[in-house]
Structure formats: C-alpha cells, structure tokens
Amino acid sequence: MAFTPVFHSEWIKIRTLRSQVAALATIVLLTTLFSALAASDTGGDDFDPLFAVFFGVAFGQIAAIAFGTTAVSSEFQGGALRVSLAAVPHRGRWFAAKATAIAVPVFAVGLVTGVVTLAVGKAVLGAEADGLGWAEQVRGVVGCAVYLTLMALLAAGLTAVLRSGVATLSIVIPFLLIVSFVVGDASSDLADLLPDRAGQVALHETWDGAMGPWTGLGVTALWTAAALAAGAWSVRRRDA
Amino acid sequence: MTSIDVRDLTKEYGTRRAVDHVTFDVRPGKVTGFLGPNGAGKSTTMRLVLGLDRPTSGTATIGGRPYAALTEPLRHVGALLDAQAAHGSRTARDHLRALAASNRIPAARVDAVLAESGLASVARHRVKTYSLGMRQRLGIAGALLGDPEVVLLDEPSNGLDPEGIVWIRELLRRLAAEGRTVLVSSHLMNETASFADHLVVLGRGRLLADTPMRDFIDARVQPHVRIRTTDAGALKSTLAEHGLDAVEQEEGHWTVAHARVEEIGTLLSAAGVPILELTFTEGTLEQAYLDLTATETEFTAPHQEA
C-alpha cells in the first residue's frame, strides 16, 4: 500500500472533527492572548523582547498537545482502531500517516500563530520591540511552528503508548504547568534538557545555557522521536 | 473464488484460551453461520482472521494469504466488528469517506453503500444522533464499501428493527448468491436459521460443529409426523400393521419418526381412524443447538466467560 492514500484518509479524519479544527484555532488564540498580556509588562532585569512576543506559546502548546492527543485517542474508542487497521494492516505506515496528518496542520497553524503573535506582541510592546532584528523574528516564527509541532507529536506518541487521551493529558499538562516551572526555577543544566525548556530557547533573543535555539529544538525533537517510536512500537506489537 | 481457511488456530490471553486449536473453512457462494454462546471465541476468531490480534499458534488466511499481505484489503474483505467504531462527532458520510480514501475506493461507492444501507437521508448527520440499528447499518455499509468478495459480520442483527432484520437476511442471501464468501456470527438461532446454509459452532474456544445447516439439524432432531386422534388403539394398530411405530407424547399427541404425512394420512383414512391433527414437523436449529449444548461440556462447564 502506498503512503499517500493512507495519509489522505487520516487527514479526512482530522478535518471532519470539529473538536480537532477548534483545537487548531485555539492554538492561535491562546498564544496571541497570552503574548499580548506578557508584552504589556516590560519590567524586570531579564526582559527579553522576543520571548515577550512569544510568551503565549507556553499556553498555546496546550491546545497543540490536546490536538495531537485527541487525534490518536479517538482511535482507542469503540473499536475505531480495528476499523483503521483492517483498512491499513501495515501498522507502521498507518501510524506514520497519522503522525504526518497531525504534524502538517500544526506546523501550518504554528507559522500563522508565530506571525500573528509577533504582530500583536510588537504592537503592544511599541518602542521596546525596536531592537528585534529580522533574523530573530523569523527564527521566532519558525521556532514557534516547529516547537508546537514537536509537542503535538510528543503527545500523539505518548497517547499511542497509553491508549488513552485522559491518561496522556493528565501526565503532560501537569508536567508542563507544574514540574517544568518548579524544576526550571532550580535552573539546573538537567532542567534545560526538558522538552519544553529546551525547545523554547528558540523563542528567546538571548540565552545563557549551553544550547542555542536550534540545538534546543533538536533536544525537543529527540524527546518527540522517542515518544513516536514508543507509540509505533505499541501500535505494531499489541492486539488491536 | 476466495475462501477463509482457519488452521489449528489458537489464541491465549494470559492463561485463558479464547480460541483452542480451531480448524475450519468458509466457502464462497453460501452464508456460513458462526454460532456459539457469548465468550465462545467467535469475535476473537474474526479478529485473528483480520490480522488484528496475533494468534498464539496456527494460521488464518483469506484466499491462501494472511490478511496483512492483502494490498488494499477493503477491496477484498469487508468486516463489521463493532457498531460503535464510528466516531460520534463525525457524519456517516465522512466516516466512510475516510475509510474509502485509505484503500483508494472511489467516493461514488460511499454514496452507493449509504443508499444500499438505507442511510442516504441521514448520511450527513452525526453518528451520535444514530440509534443502535442505524449504527449497525453504517457498520454494514462500511463492510460493503470495497465491494469485497469476502464479508465477515459480527452480530449484524444487533439492535436492528424488524424491517432491518428482513433487510440483513435478504442482503446476506444476495451476497452469497453473487458468489461471495459470507461469515456471520450470531447467538440468535431463529435469525441464523433464516439465512445460513452452513454452520460453524464454537463452544469455549473449541470447534463443536462444521456442517451444512440441514445436516446439523437432521442429525440432532429427527423430523417426524405429529398426529392427534380420539382412537389411540386403532391408530397404533393400523400403523403397526404397516411397520410404523407411533409413540405417545406427554401432551397427548402421537409422533411417528421417519414418516411422511402423505403415507400416514392415506393409511389412517383407509382404516377409518378419526384424525384431529396431522402435521409434518422438522427440527429447528434451536432444538438442534440446544441438543448439542446439552451434550457438550463446553457449554455446561460452571465457569463461563462473558
């Protein structure tokens, strides 16, 4: 079986669910809203104009994670996976198509999110944003899209392992909102390797850790690759 | 023509053996009824045939190939396993479109099977607004999508209204008449009797019978002639003269095995024996099935998984 028809099928599944389309729209809304709020507060010594503009990504990623999670968890309801795998017995190919159908829209929406949040954030910042160069702005927009895509795929892989959207979200969301903040404040070198902290380096104008923006996204990509590999292994090995 | 060949198939879940060294074939051109109580292993066997579960040992092939080796399998094999499989928030049409796209089945087939299943008018409604019977019809539409030569349906009559039951019966008969291979599981005897040509019976994972339906019934329930009369003595002696043995039943009627109404009616009429009732009674699938279950420990064992 070729990959394209399977991808087409998975893409139809995503765009015909209102909740999935709503989750994509929520990425843009949440990110822009929280970026605008953050940009209105320019106090503090560690003020970073680029991160002020992309601050909302920390919230928009929750919608991206919800998107990746539900795209996979819907297969574990009512025997849907059996229908999918009866149509596509090549399970590895099926899972690759599912991941691609998640990645493509999140990346596209991530680019839109980056452009919108940049425009809104700069408007709110006013003169404070004057120091931002073109290269940094482009890096921020692309980094935002790549980061959101990697987080959605991370959640998708995890959901395939746990076979439950509730289980995935109850691990990932508290992790991002609590663990990462707490551990992050300790600011050890290990905490910098957490998937969200590593990836978000790309959203800063300056950074002090060893990792630059692209190495940071590379670290996040490793986490995502591990989650997807575990998910693919689970889909291939277990009875449907 | 494509048949389903199950060879020494075994599936264990932990220590429980759901399917236990089962061997049978499902041939094209007829409807094979797949019988057994809940937990007998019917659904597990179907999942094994479809390559969804991995067998502990043995093989299940379709046209000599394992399911996973089929390219675009929906064009060869259609299955209904679970009526709840379609996402409630998607419309029936979108559900089938996604399924069709994966196997490059033309979109026209989607509308064709929706019409065939009687769902055309609600095709753009979300599945969560559907009754169980409508979901069942959608599942069957999905099974027919690729115009497959092999059809497997797990309890397709579940939740169907009387009209739906008639529809599924005629559909199954037609699919078989077109030369397709049709395997239909059920635990409803009268329902199965109305469409099956052949039977495969499982009990606690083991194969109990694999025979034509008529043979299955005739081997277990003898066809007989049922007679009621006001003169039992004359009846008995008249029949005895012709070598026929009338047996009195508890309800007060008499039965004669291996006889025809034409023969007995003529005899009794000539002898002037008063007759109140004279009917030919064939065994039913239900009687034969219950006879089987009474003799097989697989059914009477105290521990019965649901």
Coordinates of C-alpha atoms in Angstrom, one line a residue:
Chain A
M1 CA 0.0 0.0 0.0
A2 CA 1.2 3.5 -0.8
F3 CA 1.6 6.1 1.9
T4 CA -0.4 8.9 0.2
P5 CA -3.9 7.3 0.3
V6 CA -3.4 6.4 4.0
F7 CA -2.3 10.0 4.8
H8 CA -5.4 11.3 2.8
S9 CA -7.6 9.1 4.9
E10 CA -6.1 10.3 8.2
W11 CA -6.3 13.9 7.0
I12 CA -10.1 13.4 6.3
K13 CA -10.5 12.1 9.8
I14 CA -8.9 15.2 11.3
R15 CA -10.6 17.8 9.3
T16 CA -14.1 16.2 9.7
L17 CA -14.0 16.5 13.5
R18 CA -15.0 20.0 14.8
S19 CA -13.1 19.5 18.0
Q20 CA -9.9 19.0 16.0
V21 CA -10.4 22.1 14.0
A22 CA -11.3 24.0 17.1
A23 CA -8.1 22.9 18.8
L24 CA -6.1 24.3 15.9
A25 CA -7.9 27.6 16.2
T26 CA -7.3 27.6 19.9
I27 CA -3.5 27.4 19.4
V28 CA -3.6 30.8 17.6
L29 CA -6.0 32.4 20.1
L30 CA -4.3 31.2 23.3
T31 CA -0.8 32.1 22.1
T32 CA -1.7 35.5 20.9
L33 CA -3.7 36.3 24.0
F34 CA -1.0 35.4 26.5
S35 CA 1.7 37.0 24.4
A36 CA -0.3 40.3 24.4
L37 CA -0.6 40.1 28.2
A38 CA 3.1 39.4 28.7
A39 CA 4.2 42.1 26.3
S40 CA 2.2 44.7 28.3
D41 CA 4.6 44.1 31.2
T42 CA 8.1 45.1 30.2
G43 CA 9.6 45.4 33.7
G44 CA 12.3 43.3 35.2
D45 CA 16.0 42.8 34.5
D46 CA 15.6 39.7 32.4
F47 CA 13.2 41.3 30.0
D48 CA 13.6 39.6 26.6
P49 CA 11.6 41.3 23.9
L50 CA 11.5 38.2 21.6
F51 CA 10.2 36.0 24.4
A52 CA 7.7 38.6 25.5
V53 CA 6.2 38.4 22.0
F54 CA 6.3 34.5 22.0
F55 CA 5.4 34.1 25.7
G56 CA 1.9 32.8 24.8
V57 CA 3.4 29.7 23.1
A58 CA 3.7 28.2 26.6
F59 CA -0.2 28.3 26.7
G60 CA -0.8 27.7 23.0
Q61 CA 1.1 24.5 23.3
I62 CA -1.6 23.1 25.5
A63 CA -4.1 23.3 22.5
A64 CA -1.4 21.7 20.3
I65 CA -1.0 18.9 22.8
A66 CA -4.8 18.4 23.0
F67 CA -4.9 18.3 19.2
G68 CA -2.2 15.6 19.0
T69 CA -3.7 13.7 21.8
T70 CA -7.3 13.5 20.6
A71 CA -6.2 12.7 17.0
V72 CA -4.8 9.4 18.4
S73 CA -7.1 8.8 21.4
S74 CA -10.2 8.8 19.1
E75 CA -8.8 5.6 17.7
F76 CA -9.0 3.9 21.1
Q77 CA -12.7 4.5 21.4
G78 CA -15.4 1.9 20.5
G79 CA -13.0 -0.2 18.4
A80 CA -12.2 2.5 15.9
L81 CA -8.6 1.3 15.7
R82 CA -9.8 -2.1 14.5
V83 CA -11.6 -0.4 11.6
S84 CA -8.5 1.7 10.8
L85 CA -6.1 -1.3 10.9
A86 CA -8.4 -3.6 9.0
A87 CA -8.2 -0.9 6.2
V88 CA -4.5 -0.4 6.7
P89 CA -2.8 -3.6 8.0
H90 CA 0.7 -2.0 7.7
R91 CA 0.6 -0.6 11.1
G92 CA 3.9 1.3 10.9
R93 CA 2.7 3.0 7.8
W94 CA -0.7 3.8 9.4
F95 CA 1.0 5.4 12.4
A96 CA 3.4 7.4 10.2
A97 CA 0.4 8.7 8.2
K98 CA -1.4 9.6 11.5
A99 CA 1.6 11.4 12.7
T100 CA 2.0 13.3 9.4
A101 CA -1.7 14.2 9.4
I102 CA -1.1 15.7 12.9
A103 CA 2.2 17.4 12.1
V104 CA 1.3 19.2 8.8
P105 CA -1.7 21.2 10.1
V106 CA 0.0 22.0 13.4
F107 CA 3.1 23.3 11.6
A108 CA 1.0 25.4 9.2
V109 CA -1.1 26.8 12.1
G110 CA 2.1 27.2 14.1
L111 CA 3.5 29.5 11.4
V112 CA 0.3 31.5 11.4
T113 CA 0.4 31.6 15.2
G114 CA 4.0 32.9 15.0
V115 CA 3.2 35.7 12.6
V116 CA 0.1 36.8 14.4
T117 CA 1.6 36.7 17.9
L118 CA 4.7 38.6 16.6
A119 CA 2.5 41.3 15.0
V120 CA 0.3 41.7 18.1
G121 CA 3.2 41.4 20.5
K122 CA 5.2 44.1 18.7
A123 CA 2.2 46.4 18.6
V124 CA 1.8 46.0 22.4
L125 CA 5.5 46.4 23.0
G126 CA 5.7 49.5 20.9
A127 CA 9.3 51.0 21.1
E128 CA 10.5 48.2 23.3
A129 CA 10.4 45.9 20.2
D130 CA 12.6 48.1 18.1
G131 CA 15.7 46.1 18.9
L132 CA 14.3 42.9 17.3
G133 CA 16.1 42.1 14.1
W134 CA 14.6 40.3 11.1
A135 CA 16.6 37.2 11.6
E136 CA 15.4 36.9 15.2
Q137 CA 11.8 37.5 14.2
V138 CA 12.0 34.8 11.5
R139 CA 13.7 32.4 13.9
G140 CA 10.9 33.1 16.5
V141 CA 8.1 32.4 14.0
V142 CA 9.7 29.2 12.6
G143 CA 10.8 28.1 16.1
C144 CA 7.2 28.6 17.3
A145 CA 5.9 26.4 14.5
V146 CA 8.5 23.7 14.9
Y147 CA 8.1 23.7 18.7
L148 CA 4.3 23.4 18.6
T149 CA 4.6 20.6 16.0
L150 CA 7.0 18.7 18.1
M151 CA 4.9 19.0 21.3
A152 CA 1.7 17.8 19.4
L153 CA 3.7 14.8 18.1
L154 CA 5.1 14.1 21.5
A155 CA 1.6 13.9 22.9
A156 CA 0.5 11.7 20.0
G157 CA 3.2 9.2 20.6
L158 CA 2.5 9.1 24.3
T159 CA -1.2 8.6 23.6
A160 CA -0.4 5.6 21.4
V161 CA 1.5 4.1 24.2
L162 CA -1.0 4.8 27.0
R163 CA -4.0 4.2 24.7
S164 CA -5.9 6.9 26.5
G165 CA -6.2 10.7 25.9
V166 CA -7.1 11.3 29.5
A167 CA -4.0 9.5 30.7
T168 CA -1.8 11.4 28.3
L169 CA -3.2 14.8 29.2
S170 CA -3.1 14.1 33.0
I171 CA 0.6 13.4 32.6
V172 CA 1.6 16.1 30.1
I173 CA -0.4 19.1 31.3
P174 CA 0.7 19.0 34.9
F175 CA 4.2 18.3 33.7
L176 CA 4.3 21.5 31.7
L177 CA 2.4 23.7 34.1
I178 CA 4.0 22.5 37.4
V179 CA 7.0 20.2 37.1
S180 CA 8.8 22.2 34.4
F181 CA 8.2 25.5 36.3
V182 CA 9.4 24.2 39.6
V183 CA 12.4 22.3 38.2
G184 CA 13.1 25.1 35.9
D185 CA 13.4 27.6 38.7
A186 CA 16.1 25.4 40.2
S187 CA 17.7 26.1 36.8
S188 CA 20.0 23.1 36.7
D189 CA 21.6 22.0 33.5
L190 CA 19.4 18.9 33.5
A191 CA 16.2 21.0 33.6
D192 CA 17.3 22.7 30.4
L193 CA 17.1 19.3 28.7
L194 CA 13.3 19.0 29.4
P195 CA 11.4 19.0 26.2
D196 CA 9.6 22.3 26.7
R197 CA 12.5 24.3 28.2
A198 CA 14.9 23.1 25.5
G199 CA 12.5 23.9 22.7
Q200 CA 11.6 27.3 24.0
V201 CA 15.2 28.6 23.8
A202 CA 14.3 29.3 20.2
L203 CA 11.8 31.8 21.3
H204 CA 14.4 33.9 23.2
E205 CA 16.5 36.8 21.9
T206 CA 19.3 35.8 24.2
W207 CA 20.1 32.7 26.2
D208 CA 22.7 31.7 28.8
G209 CA 22.6 27.9 28.7
A210 CA 24.9 25.8 26.5
M211 CA 22.1 25.2 24.0
G212 CA 21.3 27.6 21.2
P213 CA 17.9 27.8 19.6
W214 CA 18.4 25.0 17.0
T215 CA 20.2 22.6 19.4
G216 CA 17.3 23.2 21.9
L217 CA 14.7 22.3 19.3
G218 CA 16.9 19.3 18.4
V219 CA 16.7 18.1 22.1
T220 CA 12.9 18.5 21.9
A221 CA 12.9 16.6 18.7
L222 CA 14.7 13.7 20.4
W223 CA 12.0 13.6 23.1
T224 CA 9.4 13.6 20.4
A225 CA 11.2 10.9 18.3
A226 CA 11.4 8.7 21.4
A227 CA 7.6 9.1 22.1
L228 CA 6.7 8.4 18.5
A229 CA 9.0 5.3 18.4
A230 CA 7.4 4.0 21.6
G231 CA 3.9 4.7 20.1
A232 CA 4.8 3.0 16.8
W233 CA 6.1 0.0 18.7
S234 CA 3.0 -0.2 20.8
V235 CA 0.7 0.0 17.8
R236 CA 2.7 -2.6 15.9
R237 CA 3.1 -5.1 18.7
R238 CA -0.2 -5.1 20.6
D239 CA -3.5 -6.7 19.7
A240 CA -5.9 -4.0 18.3
Chain B
M1 CA -13.0 -17.8 -5.6
T2 CA -11.9 -16.8 -2.2
S3 CA -12.3 -18.8 1.0
I4 CA -11.3 -18.2 4.6
D5 CA -9.1 -21.0 5.9
V6 CA -8.6 -21.4 9.6
R7 CA -5.9 -23.9 10.5
D8 CA -5.3 -25.1 14.1
L9 CA -5.8 -21.5 15.3
T10 CA -5.2 -20.8 19.0
K11 CA -5.3 -17.6 20.9
E12 CA -4.4 -17.3 24.6
Y13 CA -4.9 -14.2 26.7
G14 CA -2.7 -14.9 29.7
T15 CA -3.8 -18.3 30.9
R16 CA -7.2 -18.2 29.3
R17 CA -7.5 -19.9 25.9
A18 CA -10.1 -17.9 23.9
V19 CA -9.6 -20.0 20.7
D20 CA -8.4 -23.6 21.1
H21 CA -6.9 -25.4 18.0
V22 CA -9.8 -24.5 15.7
T23 CA -9.8 -25.6 12.1
F24 CA -12.5 -24.8 9.6
D25 CA -13.1 -23.3 6.1
V26 CA -15.6 -20.8 5.0
R27 CA -16.5 -21.4 1.4
P28 CA -17.8 -18.9 -1.2
G29 CA -21.3 -18.9 -2.5
K30 CA -23.0 -19.6 0.7
V31 CA -23.8 -18.0 4.1
T32 CA -21.9 -19.6 6.9
G33 CA -23.5 -19.0 10.3
F34 CA -21.0 -18.7 13.2
L35 CA -22.7 -19.9 16.3
G36 CA -21.8 -20.2 20.0
P37 CA -22.6 -18.6 23.3
N38 CA -21.0 -15.3 24.4
G39 CA -17.4 -15.9 25.1
A40 CA -17.1 -18.9 22.8
G41 CA -14.4 -17.2 20.8
K42 CA -16.4 -16.1 17.7
S43 CA -15.3 -12.4 17.8
T44 CA -11.7 -13.4 18.7
T45 CA -11.6 -15.7 15.7
M46 CA -12.8 -12.9 13.4
R47 CA -10.1 -10.5 14.8
L48 CA -7.5 -13.2 14.1
V49 CA -8.7 -13.7 10.6
L50 CA -8.4 -9.9 10.1
G51 CA -4.9 -9.8 11.5
L52 CA -6.0 -7.5 14.3
D53 CA -4.9 -9.9 17.0
R54 CA -1.8 -12.1 16.8
P55 CA -2.5 -15.8 17.1
T56 CA -0.7 -17.8 19.8
S57 CA -0.3 -20.6 17.1
G58 CA -2.0 -21.7 13.9
T59 CA -3.0 -19.6 10.9
A60 CA -5.9 -17.8 9.4
T61 CA -5.8 -17.0 5.7
I62 CA -8.0 -15.4 3.1
G63 CA -7.6 -16.9 -0.4
G64 CA -4.4 -18.5 0.9
R65 CA -2.8 -15.3 2.1
P66 CA -2.7 -13.8 5.5
Y67 CA -4.9 -10.7 5.8
A68 CA -1.9 -8.3 6.3
A69 CA -0.5 -9.4 2.9
L70 CA -3.5 -8.1 1.0
T71 CA -3.0 -4.8 -0.8
E72 CA -5.9 -2.5 -0.3
P73 CA -7.7 -5.2 1.8
L74 CA -11.1 -3.4 1.9
R75 CA -11.4 -4.3 -1.8
H76 CA -11.2 -8.0 -0.9
V77 CA -12.6 -8.3 2.6
G78 CA -15.3 -6.3 4.3
A79 CA -15.9 -6.6 8.1
L80 CA -18.3 -5.4 10.7
L81 CA -16.9 -6.0 14.2
D82 CA -18.3 -3.3 16.4
A83 CA -21.2 -0.9 15.6
Q84 CA -19.7 1.7 18.0
A85 CA -16.5 2.0 15.9
A86 CA -17.6 5.2 14.0
H87 CA -16.7 8.4 15.9
G88 CA -19.9 10.0 17.2
S89 CA -18.9 13.5 16.1
R90 CA -18.3 12.6 12.5
T91 CA -21.1 12.2 9.9
A92 CA -21.7 8.8 8.5
R93 CA -20.6 10.0 5.1
D94 CA -17.3 11.4 6.4
H95 CA -16.6 8.2 8.3
L96 CA -17.0 6.2 5.1
R97 CA -15.0 8.8 3.0
A98 CA -12.0 8.4 5.3
L99 CA -12.3 4.7 5.1
A100 CA -12.6 4.7 1.3
A101 CA -9.7 7.1 0.9
S102 CA -7.3 4.7 2.6
N103 CA -7.9 2.0 0.1
R104 CA -8.4 4.3 -2.9
I105 CA -12.0 3.3 -3.2
P106 CA -13.9 5.8 -5.4
A107 CA -16.1 8.3 -3.5
A108 CA -19.1 7.1 -5.5
R109 CA -19.0 3.9 -3.6
V110 CA -19.6 5.8 -0.3
D111 CA -23.0 7.1 -1.6
A112 CA -23.8 3.8 -3.1
V113 CA -23.4 1.8 0.2
L114 CA -25.2 4.5 2.1
A115 CA -28.1 4.2 -0.2
E116 CA -28.0 0.4 0.0
S117 CA -28.0 0.5 3.8
G118 CA -30.9 2.9 3.9
L119 CA -28.9 5.7 5.4
A120 CA -28.9 8.1 2.4
S121 CA -31.3 10.5 4.1
V122 CA -29.2 10.7 7.3
A123 CA -25.7 10.4 5.7
R124 CA -24.8 14.0 6.7
H125 CA -26.0 13.6 10.3
R126 CA -23.5 13.0 13.0
V127 CA -23.2 9.4 14.1
K128 CA -24.0 10.2 17.7
T129 CA -27.6 11.0 16.7
Y130 CA -28.0 7.4 15.3
S131 CA -29.8 4.6 17.0
L132 CA -28.0 1.3 17.5
G133 CA -29.8 -0.1 14.5
M134 CA -28.6 2.8 12.3
R135 CA -25.0 2.4 13.6
Q136 CA -25.3 -1.3 12.7
R137 CA -26.4 -0.3 9.2
L138 CA -23.4 2.1 9.0
G139 CA -21.1 -0.7 10.0
I140 CA -22.5 -3.0 7.3
A141 CA -22.2 -0.1 4.8
G142 CA -18.5 0.1 5.8
A143 CA -18.1 -3.7 5.2
L144 CA -19.6 -3.4 1.7
L145 CA -17.6 -0.3 0.8
G146 CA -14.9 -2.0 -1.3
D147 CA -17.3 -4.4 -3.0
P148 CA -15.4 -7.3 -1.3
E149 CA -15.6 -11.0 -2.2
V150 CA -15.3 -11.9 1.5
V151 CA -17.7 -10.5 4.1
L152 CA -17.4 -11.0 7.9
L153 CA -20.1 -9.7 10.1
D154 CA -20.1 -10.0 13.9
E155 CA -23.7 -10.0 15.2
P156 CA -25.1 -7.8 12.4
S157 CA -28.7 -8.1 13.6
N158 CA -28.0 -6.5 16.9
G159 CA -30.4 -3.6 17.5
L160 CA -32.0 -3.8 14.1
D161 CA -35.8 -3.3 13.9
P162 CA -37.9 -5.9 12.2
E163 CA -37.5 -4.2 8.9
G164 CA -33.8 -4.2 9.4
I165 CA -33.8 -7.9 10.2
V166 CA -35.5 -8.7 6.9
W167 CA -33.1 -6.4 5.1
I168 CA -30.0 -8.1 6.5
R169 CA -31.4 -11.5 5.7
E170 CA -32.0 -10.6 2.1
L171 CA -28.7 -8.9 1.9
L172 CA -26.8 -12.0 3.1
R173 CA -28.7 -14.3 0.8
R174 CA -27.9 -12.0 -2.1
L175 CA -24.2 -11.7 -1.3
A176 CA -23.9 -15.5 -1.2
A177 CA -25.9 -15.8 -4.4
E178 CA -23.3 -13.5 -6.0
G179 CA -20.7 -16.0 -5.1
R180 CA -19.2 -14.1 -2.2
T181 CA -17.9 -15.8 1.0
V182 CA -20.1 -14.7 3.9
L183 CA -19.4 -15.5 7.6
V184 CA -22.0 -14.2 10.0
S185 CA -21.8 -14.7 13.8
S186 CA -24.9 -14.7 15.9
H187 CA -26.3 -16.2 19.0
L188 CA -29.9 -15.9 17.7
M189 CA -30.9 -19.3 16.4
N190 CA -34.1 -18.4 14.5
E191 CA -32.3 -15.5 12.9
T192 CA -29.4 -17.6 11.8
A193 CA -31.7 -20.4 10.5
S194 CA -33.3 -17.8 8.2
F195 CA -30.1 -17.1 6.3
A196 CA -27.4 -19.7 6.9
D197 CA -26.5 -22.6 4.6
H198 CA -23.6 -23.8 6.6
L199 CA -22.8 -23.7 10.3
V200 CA -19.6 -23.4 12.3
V201 CA -20.2 -23.8 16.0
L202 CA -17.8 -22.9 18.8
G203 CA -18.0 -23.6 22.5
R204 CA -15.4 -22.2 24.9
G205 CA -13.0 -21.7 22.1
R206 CA -13.3 -25.2 20.6
L207 CA -14.9 -26.3 17.3
L208 CA -18.1 -28.2 18.0
A209 CA -19.6 -28.5 14.6
D210 CA -18.7 -27.6 10.9
T211 CA -21.6 -28.9 8.8
P212 CA -24.3 -27.9 6.4
M213 CA -27.2 -26.4 8.5
R214 CA -29.8 -29.0 7.3
D215 CA -27.4 -31.9 8.3
F216 CA -26.7 -30.3 11.6
I217 CA -30.4 -30.2 12.4
D218 CA -31.4 -33.5 11.0
A219 CA -28.6 -35.3 12.8
R220 CA -29.8 -34.0 16.1
V221 CA -33.6 -33.6 15.8
Q222 CA -35.4 -36.2 13.8
P223 CA -38.2 -35.0 11.5
H224 CA -41.5 -36.6 12.5
V225 CA -45.2 -36.7 11.8
R226 CA -47.4 -35.5 14.6
I227 CA -50.9 -37.0 15.0
R228 CA -53.8 -36.4 17.3
T229 CA -56.7 -38.9 17.4
T230 CA -59.7 -39.9 19.5
D231 CA -59.0 -43.6 19.0
A232 CA -55.4 -44.3 20.1
G233 CA -55.8 -48.1 19.9
A234 CA -56.9 -48.0 16.2
L235 CA -54.1 -45.6 15.4
K236 CA -51.4 -47.7 17.0
S237 CA -52.6 -51.0 15.5
T238 CA -53.1 -49.5 12.0
L239 CA -49.6 -48.0 11.9
A240 CA -48.1 -51.2 13.4
E241 CA -49.6 -53.3 10.6
H242 CA -47.5 -51.1 8.2
G243 CA -44.4 -51.3 10.2
L244 CA -44.7 -47.8 11.6
D245 CA -44.1 -47.1 15.3
A246 CA -46.3 -44.4 16.9
V247 CA -45.0 -43.0 20.2
E248 CA -47.4 -41.3 22.6
Q249 CA -46.1 -37.9 23.9
E250 CA -46.8 -36.4 27.2
E251 CA -49.1 -33.7 25.8
G252 CA -51.4 -36.4 24.4
H253 CA -50.4 -36.5 20.8
W254 CA -48.5 -39.2 18.9
T255 CA -45.4 -38.9 16.8
V256 CA -44.0 -41.1 14.1
A257 CA -40.4 -40.8 13.1
H258 CA -39.1 -41.3 9.6
A259 CA -42.5 -41.0 8.0
R260 CA -44.4 -38.7 5.6
V261 CA -47.8 -37.2 6.0
E262 CA -48.9 -38.4 2.6
E263 CA -48.3 -42.0 3.6
I264 CA -49.8 -41.8 7.1
G265 CA -52.8 -39.8 6.0
T266 CA -53.7 -42.3 3.3
L267 CA -53.3 -45.2 5.7
L268 CA -55.3 -43.8 8.5
S269 CA -58.1 -42.6 6.2
A270 CA -58.4 -46.0 4.6
A271 CA -58.6 -47.6 8.1
G272 CA -61.2 -45.1 9.2
V273 CA -59.2 -43.8 12.1
P274 CA -60.5 -40.5 13.3
I275 CA -57.9 -37.7 12.9
L276 CA -57.8 -34.4 14.7
E277 CA -54.4 -33.3 13.6
L278 CA -51.8 -34.5 11.1
T279 CA -48.6 -32.4 10.6
F280 CA -45.1 -32.9 9.5
T281 CA -42.6 -31.4 12.0
E282 CA -39.0 -30.6 11.1
G283 CA -36.4 -30.0 13.7
T284 CA -35.5 -26.4 14.3
L285 CA -32.0 -25.0 14.5
E286 CA -32.8 -24.0 18.1
Q287 CA -33.7 -27.6 19.1
A288 CA -30.6 -28.9 17.4
Y289 CA -28.4 -26.3 19.1
L290 CA -29.9 -27.0 22.5
D291 CA -29.4 -30.7 21.9
L292 CA -25.7 -30.0 21.2
T293 CA -25.3 -27.7 24.2
A294 CA -26.8 -30.4 26.4
T295 CA -24.2 -32.9 25.4
E296 CA -21.2 -30.7 25.2
T297 CA -19.3 -29.9 28.5
E298 CA -18.1 -26.7 26.8
F299 CA -21.5 -25.2 27.5
T300 CA -22.3 -26.8 30.8
A301 CA -19.0 -26.1 32.5
P302 CA -19.6 -23.9 35.5
H303 CA -17.0 -21.3 34.6
Q304 CA -18.3 -19.4 31.5
E305 CA -16.5 -16.2 30.4
A306 CA -18.8 -13.5 29.1

